[in-house]
């Protein structure tokens, strides 16, 4: 591709190599690029003597979702979140559940153009308490995500990252300085799974989790999609839960969600509900306090229970809140006074399960 055909804004986190190539340092793929080449994620590209981000200001669409759909169960429950993504991804998961966006190479999916100020203003207009960088991994469009996050913070709107956590240390520090909450995909607990099904690696993801839990104020929840025959065995779930308990502690919520056949794994069956229930039980036995099931009908597995006395504190059915028993002071069990971890207020939001597409628009800076 002629280099002047690449549109984009200057990207950060790269350096020049002795052999003349440019290396992107955002994620552990460390793509090494000649002029005109794009990285594996397709959205970071070399133009002349610099690296550019080709998706600044371009989105695959905007939606208002329940925050529970990210999934975040302990961060402003019941509130609406303005959600958007761009295109591309830095992992190549064969089971991708958003492949039409994450694998988009032609930018035909990127219909909405939106400046950061316009997104922050739209979030406020729609009554959203937060904006989520989701659908595809925000790590690859971090310059745009950070510009939007700054505009949101200036207006009192919080920022939520939904990511696979596959990134390097320096961009991790920069990116998460602007985030208030994160849901990180822990796709499995073996290097083999990451290598074979995602062409990635587990250890950088574990590093991100430990970093977020111990070196930031970002509210953290974790999701593991259980795929029959690949990462759903009781021994692997027990190993994952034991690591989780030891390195992240009992208060970080863990979501086990059900796989449905998609993308390049159409022959793998849907995850049975009993597999999720078994995984939840194993994780609870390892001492985790907040373990949830997702993508199945399971009100008990989706509710928040007091780890002090066992009372149900937040009832859920899918993404809907069906009961709320937390104290008025926000976040305590009314029966025994035990505190529930999270960013919790006296009352839940009233958004419900709705998903509402939104037009943002707004002029992009010249
Ligand atoms: S962010 Fe994209 S270009 Fe950079 S190393 Fe990762 S895959 Fe390669």
PDB file of N, CA and C in Angstrom, residues 17-91:
ATOM      1  N   UNK A  17      14.135   0.293  15.085  1.00  0.00           N
ATOM      2  CA  UNK A  17      15.120  -0.776  15.236  1.00  0.00           C
ATOM      3  C   UNK A  17      16.346  -0.463  14.378  1.00  0.00           C
ATOM      4  N   UNK A  18      17.458  -1.111  14.700  1.00  0.00           N
ATOM      5  CA  UNK A  18      18.701  -0.866  13.954  1.00  0.00           C
ATOM      6  C   UNK A  18      18.557  -1.205  12.469  1.00  0.00           C
ATOM      7  N   UNK A  19      17.688  -2.179  12.166  1.00  0.00           N
ATOM      8  CA  UNK A  19      17.557  -2.580  10.754  1.00  0.00           C
ATOM      9  C   UNK A  19      16.597  -1.681   9.976  1.00  0.00           C
ATOM     10  N   UNK A  20      16.134  -0.596  10.607  1.00  0.00           N
ATOM     11  CA  UNK A  20      15.286   0.361   9.892  1.00  0.00           C
ATOM     12  C   UNK A  20      13.797   0.145  10.108  1.00  0.00           C
ATOM     13  N   UNK A  21      13.429  -1.019  10.649  1.00  0.00           N
ATOM     14  CA  UNK A  21      12.000  -1.224  10.887  1.00  0.00           C
ATOM     15  C   UNK A  21      11.556  -0.456  12.137  1.00  0.00           C
ATOM     16  N   UNK A  22      10.253  -0.317  12.281  1.00  0.00           N
ATOM     17  CA  UNK A  22       9.676   0.314  13.477  1.00  0.00           C
ATOM     18  C   UNK A  22       8.960  -0.779  14.261  1.00  0.00           C
ATOM     19  N   UNK A  23       9.195  -0.820  15.575  1.00  0.00           N
ATOM     20  CA  UNK A  23       8.554  -1.842  16.415  1.00  0.00           C
ATOM     21  C   UNK A  23       7.474  -1.203  17.278  1.00  0.00           C
ATOM     22  N   UNK A  24       6.264  -1.763  17.218  1.00  0.00           N
ATOM     23  CA  UNK A  24       5.184  -1.317  18.100  1.00  0.00           C
ATOM     24  C   UNK A  24       5.364  -2.002  19.452  1.00  0.00           C
ATOM     25  N   UNK A  25       5.273  -1.219  20.528  1.00  0.00           N
ATOM     26  CA  UNK A  25       5.488  -1.761  21.875  1.00  0.00           C
ATOM     27  C   UNK A  25       4.221  -1.767  22.720  1.00  0.00           C
ATOM     28  N   UNK A  26       3.069  -1.768  22.061  1.00  0.00           N
ATOM     29  CA  UNK A  26       1.818  -1.769  22.834  1.00  0.00           C
ATOM     30  C   UNK A  26       1.514  -3.147  23.406  1.00  0.00           C
ATOM     31  N   UNK A  27       1.718  -4.192  22.611  1.00  0.00           N
ATOM     32  CA  UNK A  27       1.392  -5.521  23.129  1.00  0.00           C
ATOM     33  C   UNK A  27       2.541  -6.480  22.831  1.00  0.00           C
ATOM     34  N   UNK A  28       2.538  -7.646  23.507  1.00  0.00           N
ATOM     35  CA  UNK A  28       3.688  -8.546  23.385  1.00  0.00           C
ATOM     36  C   UNK A  28       3.905  -9.162  22.007  1.00  0.00           C
ATOM     37  N   UNK A  29       3.141  -8.753  21.024  1.00  0.00           N
ATOM     38  CA  UNK A  29       3.447  -9.205  19.658  1.00  0.00           C
ATOM     39  C   UNK A  29       4.627  -8.439  19.079  1.00  0.00           C
ATOM     40  N   UNK A  30       4.840  -7.231  19.552  1.00  0.00           N
ATOM     41  CA  UNK A  30       5.969  -6.401  19.108  1.00  0.00           C
ATOM     42  C   UNK A  30       6.096  -6.414  17.581  1.00  0.00           C
ATOM     43  N   UNK A  31       5.032  -6.062  16.904  1.00  0.00           N
ATOM     44  CA  UNK A  31       5.069  -6.070  15.423  1.00  0.00           C
ATOM     45  C   UNK A  31       6.188  -5.168  14.921  1.00  0.00           C
ATOM     46  N   UNK A  32       6.934  -5.681  13.954  1.00  0.00           N
ATOM     47  CA  UNK A  32       8.069  -4.936  13.379  1.00  0.00           C
ATOM     48  C   UNK A  32       7.698  -4.584  11.950  1.00  0.00           C
ATOM     49  N   UNK A  33       7.639  -3.293  11.665  1.00  0.00           N
ATOM     50  CA  UNK A  33       6.977  -2.852  10.436  1.00  0.00           C
ATOM     51  C   UNK A  33       7.903  -2.097   9.496  1.00  0.00           C
ATOM     52  N   UNK A  34       7.782  -2.444   8.215  1.00  0.00           N
ATOM     53  CA  UNK A  34       8.381  -1.640   7.150  1.00  0.00           C
ATOM     54  C   UNK A  34       7.374  -0.564   6.767  1.00  0.00           C
ATOM     55  N   UNK A  35       7.825   0.428   6.013  1.00  0.00           N
ATOM     56  CA  UNK A  35       6.931   1.506   5.602  1.00  0.00           C
ATOM     57  C   UNK A  35       5.704   0.928   4.881  1.00  0.00           C
ATOM     58  N   UNK A  36       4.513   1.384   5.287  1.00  0.00           N
ATOM     59  CA  UNK A  36       3.279   0.941   4.645  1.00  0.00           C
ATOM     60  C   UNK A  36       2.662  -0.297   5.264  1.00  0.00           C
ATOM     61  N   UNK A  37       3.380  -0.959   6.164  1.00  0.00           N
ATOM     62  CA  UNK A  37       2.834  -2.185   6.765  1.00  0.00           C
ATOM     63  C   UNK A  37       1.964  -1.880   7.984  1.00  0.00           C
ATOM     64  N   UNK A  38       1.031  -2.800   8.219  1.00  0.00           N
ATOM     65  CA  UNK A  38       0.176  -2.722   9.399  1.00  0.00           C
ATOM     66  C   UNK A  38       0.540  -3.834  10.367  1.00  0.00           C
ATOM     67  N   UNK A  39       0.261  -3.599  11.657  1.00  0.00           N
ATOM     68  CA  UNK A  39       0.491  -4.642  12.647  1.00  0.00           C
ATOM     69  C   UNK A  39      -0.584  -5.714  12.565  1.00  0.00           C
ATOM     70  N   UNK A  40      -0.445  -6.756  13.363  1.00  0.00           N
ATOM     71  CA  UNK A  40      -1.424  -7.844  13.345  1.00  0.00           C
ATOM     72  C   UNK A  40      -2.827  -7.329  13.655  1.00  0.00           C
ATOM     73  N   UNK A  41      -2.918  -6.319  14.512  1.00  0.00           N
ATOM     74  CA  UNK A  41      -4.226  -5.765  14.873  1.00  0.00           C
ATOM     75  C   UNK A  41      -4.850  -4.986  13.735  1.00  0.00           C
ATOM     76  N   UNK A  42      -4.043  -4.676  12.720  1.00  0.00           N
ATOM     77  CA  UNK A  42      -4.450  -4.004  11.490  1.00  0.00           C
ATOM     78  C   UNK A  42      -4.701  -2.511  11.656  1.00  0.00           C
ATOM     79  N   UNK A  43      -4.842  -2.013  12.867  1.00  0.00           N
ATOM     80  CA  UNK A  43      -5.206  -0.594  13.019  1.00  0.00           C
ATOM     81  C   UNK A  43      -4.016   0.287  13.349  1.00  0.00           C
ATOM     82  N   UNK A  44      -2.888  -0.313  13.742  1.00  0.00           N
ATOM     83  CA  UNK A  44      -1.665   0.452  13.964  1.00  0.00           C
ATOM     84  C   UNK A  44      -0.765   0.178  12.766  1.00  0.00           C
ATOM     85  N   UNK A  45      -0.292   1.246  12.140  1.00  0.00           N
ATOM     86  CA  UNK A  45       0.407   1.090  10.866  1.00  0.00           C
ATOM     87  C   UNK A  45       1.590   2.038  10.788  1.00  0.00           C
ATOM     88  N   UNK A  46       2.554   1.663   9.962  1.00  0.00           N
ATOM     89  CA  UNK A  46       3.701   2.543   9.746  1.00  0.00           C
ATOM     90  C   UNK A  46       3.436   3.424   8.530  1.00  0.00           C
ATOM     91  N   UNK A  47       3.586   4.724   8.753  1.00  0.00           N
ATOM     92  CA  UNK A  47       3.472   5.680   7.653  1.00  0.00           C
ATOM     93  C   UNK A  47       4.762   6.488   7.639  1.00  0.00           C
ATOM     94  N   UNK A  48       5.602   6.229   6.647  1.00  0.00           N
ATOM     95  CA  UNK A  48       6.895   6.910   6.586  1.00  0.00           C
ATOM     96  C   UNK A  48       7.726   6.532   7.797  1.00  0.00           C
ATOM     97  N   UNK A  49       8.080   7.539   8.559  1.00  0.00           N
ATOM     98  CA  UNK A  49       8.984   7.290   9.680  1.00  0.00           C
ATOM     99  C   UNK A  49       8.274   7.304  11.023  1.00  0.00           C
ATOM    100  N   UNK A  50       6.997   7.026  11.002  1.00  0.00           N
ATOM    101  CA  UNK A  50       6.258   7.029  12.280  1.00  0.00           C
ATOM    102  C   UNK A  50       5.206   5.939  12.287  1.00  0.00           C
ATOM    103  N   UNK A  51       4.704   5.654  13.506  1.00  0.00           N
ATOM    104  CA  UNK A  51       3.591   4.719  13.662  1.00  0.00           C
ATOM    105  C   UNK A  51       2.329   5.548  13.838  1.00  0.00           C
ATOM    106  N   UNK A  52       1.253   5.134  13.182  1.00  0.00           N
ATOM    107  CA  UNK A  52      -0.005   5.870  13.324  1.00  0.00           C
ATOM    108  C   UNK A  52      -1.127   4.920  13.733  1.00  0.00           C
ATOM    109  N   UNK A  53      -2.138   5.508  14.378  1.00  0.00           N
ATOM    110  CA  UNK A  53      -3.374   4.787  14.698  1.00  0.00           C
ATOM    111  C   UNK A  53      -4.391   5.180  13.640  1.00  0.00           C
ATOM    112  N   UNK A  54      -4.927   4.176  12.931  1.00  0.00           N
ATOM    113  CA  UNK A  54      -5.790   4.483  11.784  1.00  0.00           C
ATOM    114  C   UNK A  54      -7.270   4.588  12.163  1.00  0.00           C
ATOM    115  N   UNK A  55      -7.603   4.336  13.416  1.00  0.00           N
ATOM    116  CA  UNK A  55      -9.030   4.336  13.785  1.00  0.00           C
ATOM    117  C   UNK A  55      -9.385   5.438  14.786  1.00  0.00           C
ATOM    118  N   UNK A  56      -8.521   6.453  14.922  1.00  0.00           N
ATOM    119  CA  UNK A  56      -8.872   7.550  15.847  1.00  0.00           C
ATOM    120  C   UNK A  56     -10.148   8.216  15.350  1.00  0.00           C
ATOM    121  N   UNK A  57     -11.131   8.348  16.236  1.00  0.00           N
ATOM    122  CA  UNK A  57     -12.356   9.056  15.877  1.00  0.00           C
ATOM    123  C   UNK A  57     -13.354   8.231  15.088  1.00  0.00           C
ATOM    124  N   UNK A  58     -13.087   6.930  14.937  1.00  0.00           N
ATOM    125  CA  UNK A  58     -13.992   6.110  14.127  1.00  0.00           C
ATOM    126  C   UNK A  58     -14.485   4.938  14.963  1.00  0.00           C
ATOM    127  N   UNK A  59     -15.780   4.699  14.891  1.00  0.00           N
ATOM    128  CA  UNK A  59     -16.368   3.676  15.745  1.00  0.00           C
ATOM    129  C   UNK A  59     -17.220   2.719  14.933  1.00  0.00           C
ATOM    130  N   UNK A  60     -17.392   1.522  15.471  1.00  0.00           N
ATOM    131  CA  UNK A  60     -18.278   0.551  14.826  1.00  0.00           C
ATOM    132  C   UNK A  60     -19.721   0.757  15.283  1.00  0.00           C
ATOM    133  N   UNK A  61     -19.969   1.780  16.073  1.00  0.00           N
ATOM    134  CA  UNK A  61     -21.338   2.058  16.510  1.00  0.00           C
ATOM    135  C   UNK A  61     -21.400   2.287  18.009  1.00  0.00           C
ATOM    136  N   UNK A  62     -22.434   2.989  18.429  1.00  0.00           N
ATOM    137  CA  UNK A  62     -22.602   3.315  19.847  1.00  0.00           C
ATOM    138  C   UNK A  62     -23.908   2.708  20.355  1.00  0.00           C
ATOM    139  N   UNK A  63     -23.865   2.202  21.582  1.00  0.00           N
ATOM    140  CA  UNK A  63     -25.042   1.604  22.196  1.00  0.00           C
ATOM    141  C   UNK A  63     -25.071   1.962  23.673  1.00  0.00           C
ATOM    142  N   UNK A  64     -26.247   2.101  24.216  1.00  0.00           N
ATOM    143  CA  UNK A  64     -26.354   2.210  25.673  1.00  0.00           C
ATOM    144  C   UNK A  64     -26.744   0.842  26.196  1.00  0.00           C
ATOM    145  N   UNK A  65     -25.902   0.300  27.064  1.00  0.00           N
ATOM    146  CA  UNK A  65     -26.083  -1.042  27.626  1.00  0.00           C
ATOM    147  C   UNK A  65     -26.247  -0.951  29.140  1.00  0.00           C
ATOM    148  N   UNK A  66     -26.787  -2.002  29.763  1.00  0.00           N
ATOM    149  CA  UNK A  66     -26.670  -2.083  31.221  1.00  0.00           C
ATOM    150  C   UNK A  66     -25.210  -2.376  31.599  1.00  0.00           C
ATOM    151  N   UNK A  67     -24.726  -1.790  32.670  1.00  0.00           N
ATOM    152  CA  UNK A  67     -23.335  -2.015  33.081  1.00  0.00           C
ATOM    153  C   UNK A  67     -23.096  -3.505  33.364  1.00  0.00           C
ATOM    154  N   UNK A  68     -24.170  -4.212  33.735  1.00  0.00           N
ATOM    155  CA  UNK A  68     -24.049  -5.656  34.028  1.00  0.00           C
ATOM    156  C   UNK A  68     -23.654  -6.436  32.775  1.00  0.00           C
ATOM    157  N   UNK A  69     -23.803  -5.839  31.603  1.00  0.00           N
ATOM    158  CA  UNK A  69     -23.507  -6.572  30.364  1.00  0.00           C
ATOM    159  C   UNK A  69     -22.012  -6.571  30.046  1.00  0.00           C
ATOM    160  N   UNK A  70     -21.221  -5.761  30.780  1.00  0.00           N
ATOM    161  CA  UNK A  70     -19.786  -5.645  30.413  1.00  0.00           C
ATOM    162  C   UNK A  70     -18.960  -6.898  30.678  1.00  0.00           C
ATOM    163  N   UNK A  71     -19.129  -7.774  31.650  1.00  0.00           N
ATOM    164  CA  UNK A  71     -20.013  -7.653  32.801  1.00  0.00           C
ATOM    165  C   UNK A  71     -19.307  -7.011  34.002  1.00  0.00           C
ATOM    166  N   UNK A  72     -20.015  -6.072  34.655  1.00  0.00           N
ATOM    167  CA  UNK A  72     -19.559  -5.516  35.927  1.00  0.00           C
ATOM    168  C   UNK A  72     -20.753  -5.556  36.876  1.00  0.00           C
ATOM    169  N   UNK A  73     -20.647  -6.327  37.938  1.00  0.00           N
ATOM    170  CA  UNK A  73     -21.756  -6.459  38.888  1.00  0.00           C
ATOM    171  C   UNK A  73     -21.574  -5.598  40.132  1.00  0.00           C
ATOM    172  N   UNK A  74     -20.350  -5.071  40.342  1.00  0.00           N
ATOM    173  CA  UNK A  74     -20.086  -4.304  41.570  1.00  0.00           C
ATOM    174  C   UNK A  74     -19.679  -2.874  41.256  1.00  0.00           C
ATOM    175  N   UNK A  75     -19.977  -2.384  40.097  1.00  0.00           N
ATOM    176  CA  UNK A  75     -19.609  -1.021  39.709  1.00  0.00           C
ATOM    177  C   UNK A  75     -20.875  -0.299  39.262  1.00  0.00           C
ATOM    178  N   UNK A  76     -21.395   0.557  40.128  1.00  0.00           N
ATOM    179  CA  UNK A  76     -22.599   1.335  39.832  1.00  0.00           C
ATOM    180  C   UNK A  76     -23.713   0.441  39.267  1.00  0.00           C
ATOM    181  N   UNK A  77     -24.152  -0.573  40.018  1.00  0.00           N
ATOM    182  CA  UNK A  77     -25.150  -1.519  39.495  1.00  0.00           C
ATOM    183  C   UNK A  77     -26.413  -0.827  38.991  1.00  0.00           C
ATOM    184  N   UNK A  78     -26.934  -1.380  37.915  1.00  0.00           N
ATOM    185  CA  UNK A  78     -28.199  -0.888  37.376  1.00  0.00           C
ATOM    186  C   UNK A  78     -28.093   0.351  36.509  1.00  0.00           C
ATOM    187  N   UNK A  79     -26.869   0.868  36.317  1.00  0.00           N
ATOM    188  CA  UNK A  79     -26.738   2.114  35.550  1.00  0.00           C
ATOM    189  C   UNK A  79     -26.465   1.825  34.068  1.00  0.00           C
ATOM    190  N   UNK A  80     -26.833   2.776  33.200  1.00  0.00           N
ATOM    191  CA  UNK A  80     -26.528   2.622  31.772  1.00  0.00           C
ATOM    192  C   UNK A  80     -25.095   3.045  31.460  1.00  0.00           C
ATOM    193  N   UNK A  81     -24.494   2.383  30.495  1.00  0.00           N
ATOM    194  CA  UNK A  81     -23.130   2.699  30.073  1.00  0.00           C
ATOM    195  C   UNK A  81     -23.114   2.866  28.560  1.00  0.00           C
ATOM    196  N   UNK A  82     -22.553   3.972  28.101  1.00  0.00           N
ATOM    197  CA  UNK A  82     -22.416   4.181  26.652  1.00  0.00           C
ATOM    198  C   UNK A  82     -21.233   3.331  26.174  1.00  0.00           C
ATOM    199  N   UNK A  83     -21.501   2.413  25.266  1.00  0.00           N
ATOM    200  CA  UNK A  83     -20.491   1.433  24.856  1.00  0.00           C
ATOM    201  C   UNK A  83     -20.112   1.628  23.400  1.00  0.00           C
ATOM    202  N   UNK A  84     -18.821   1.547  23.127  1.00  0.00           N
ATOM    203  CA  UNK A  84     -18.411   1.577  21.723  1.00  0.00           C
ATOM    204  C   UNK A  84     -17.079   0.873  21.536  1.00  0.00           C
ATOM    205  N   UNK A  85     -16.808   0.532  20.293  1.00  0.00           N
ATOM    206  CA  UNK A  85     -15.529  -0.061  19.925  1.00  0.00           C
ATOM    207  C   UNK A  85     -15.132   0.454  18.559  1.00  0.00           C
ATOM    208  N   UNK A  86     -14.003  -0.012  18.060  1.00  0.00           N
ATOM    209  CA  UNK A  86     -13.573   0.412  16.725  1.00  0.00           C
ATOM    210  C   UNK A  86     -13.497  -0.837  15.836  1.00  0.00           C
ATOM    211  N   UNK A  87     -12.314  -1.205  15.391  1.00  0.00           N
ATOM    212  CA  UNK A  87     -12.164  -2.422  14.594  1.00  0.00           C
ATOM    213  C   UNK A  87     -10.815  -3.032  14.924  1.00  0.00           C
ATOM    214  N   UNK A  88     -10.669  -4.315  14.620  1.00  0.00           N
ATOM    215  CA  UNK A  88      -9.390  -4.982  14.808  1.00  0.00           C
ATOM    216  C   UNK A  88      -9.223  -5.548  16.208  1.00  0.00           C
ATOM    217  N   UNK A  89      -8.176  -6.375  16.379  1.00  0.00           N
ATOM    218  CA  UNK A  89      -7.860  -6.954  17.685  1.00  0.00           C
ATOM    219  C   UNK A  89      -6.416  -7.449  17.653  1.00  0.00           C
ATOM    220  N   UNK A  90      -5.799  -7.538  18.827  1.00  0.00           N
ATOM    221  CA  UNK A  90      -4.418  -8.024  18.884  1.00  0.00           C
ATOM    222  C   UNK A  90      -4.342  -9.494  19.293  1.00  0.00           C
ATOM    223  N   UNK A  91      -5.490 -10.154  19.442  1.00  0.00           N
ATOM    224  CA  UNK A  91      -5.506 -11.599  19.601  1.00  0.00           C
ATOM    225  C   UNK A  91      -6.296 -12.182  18.423  1.00  0.00           C
TER     226      UNK A  91
END
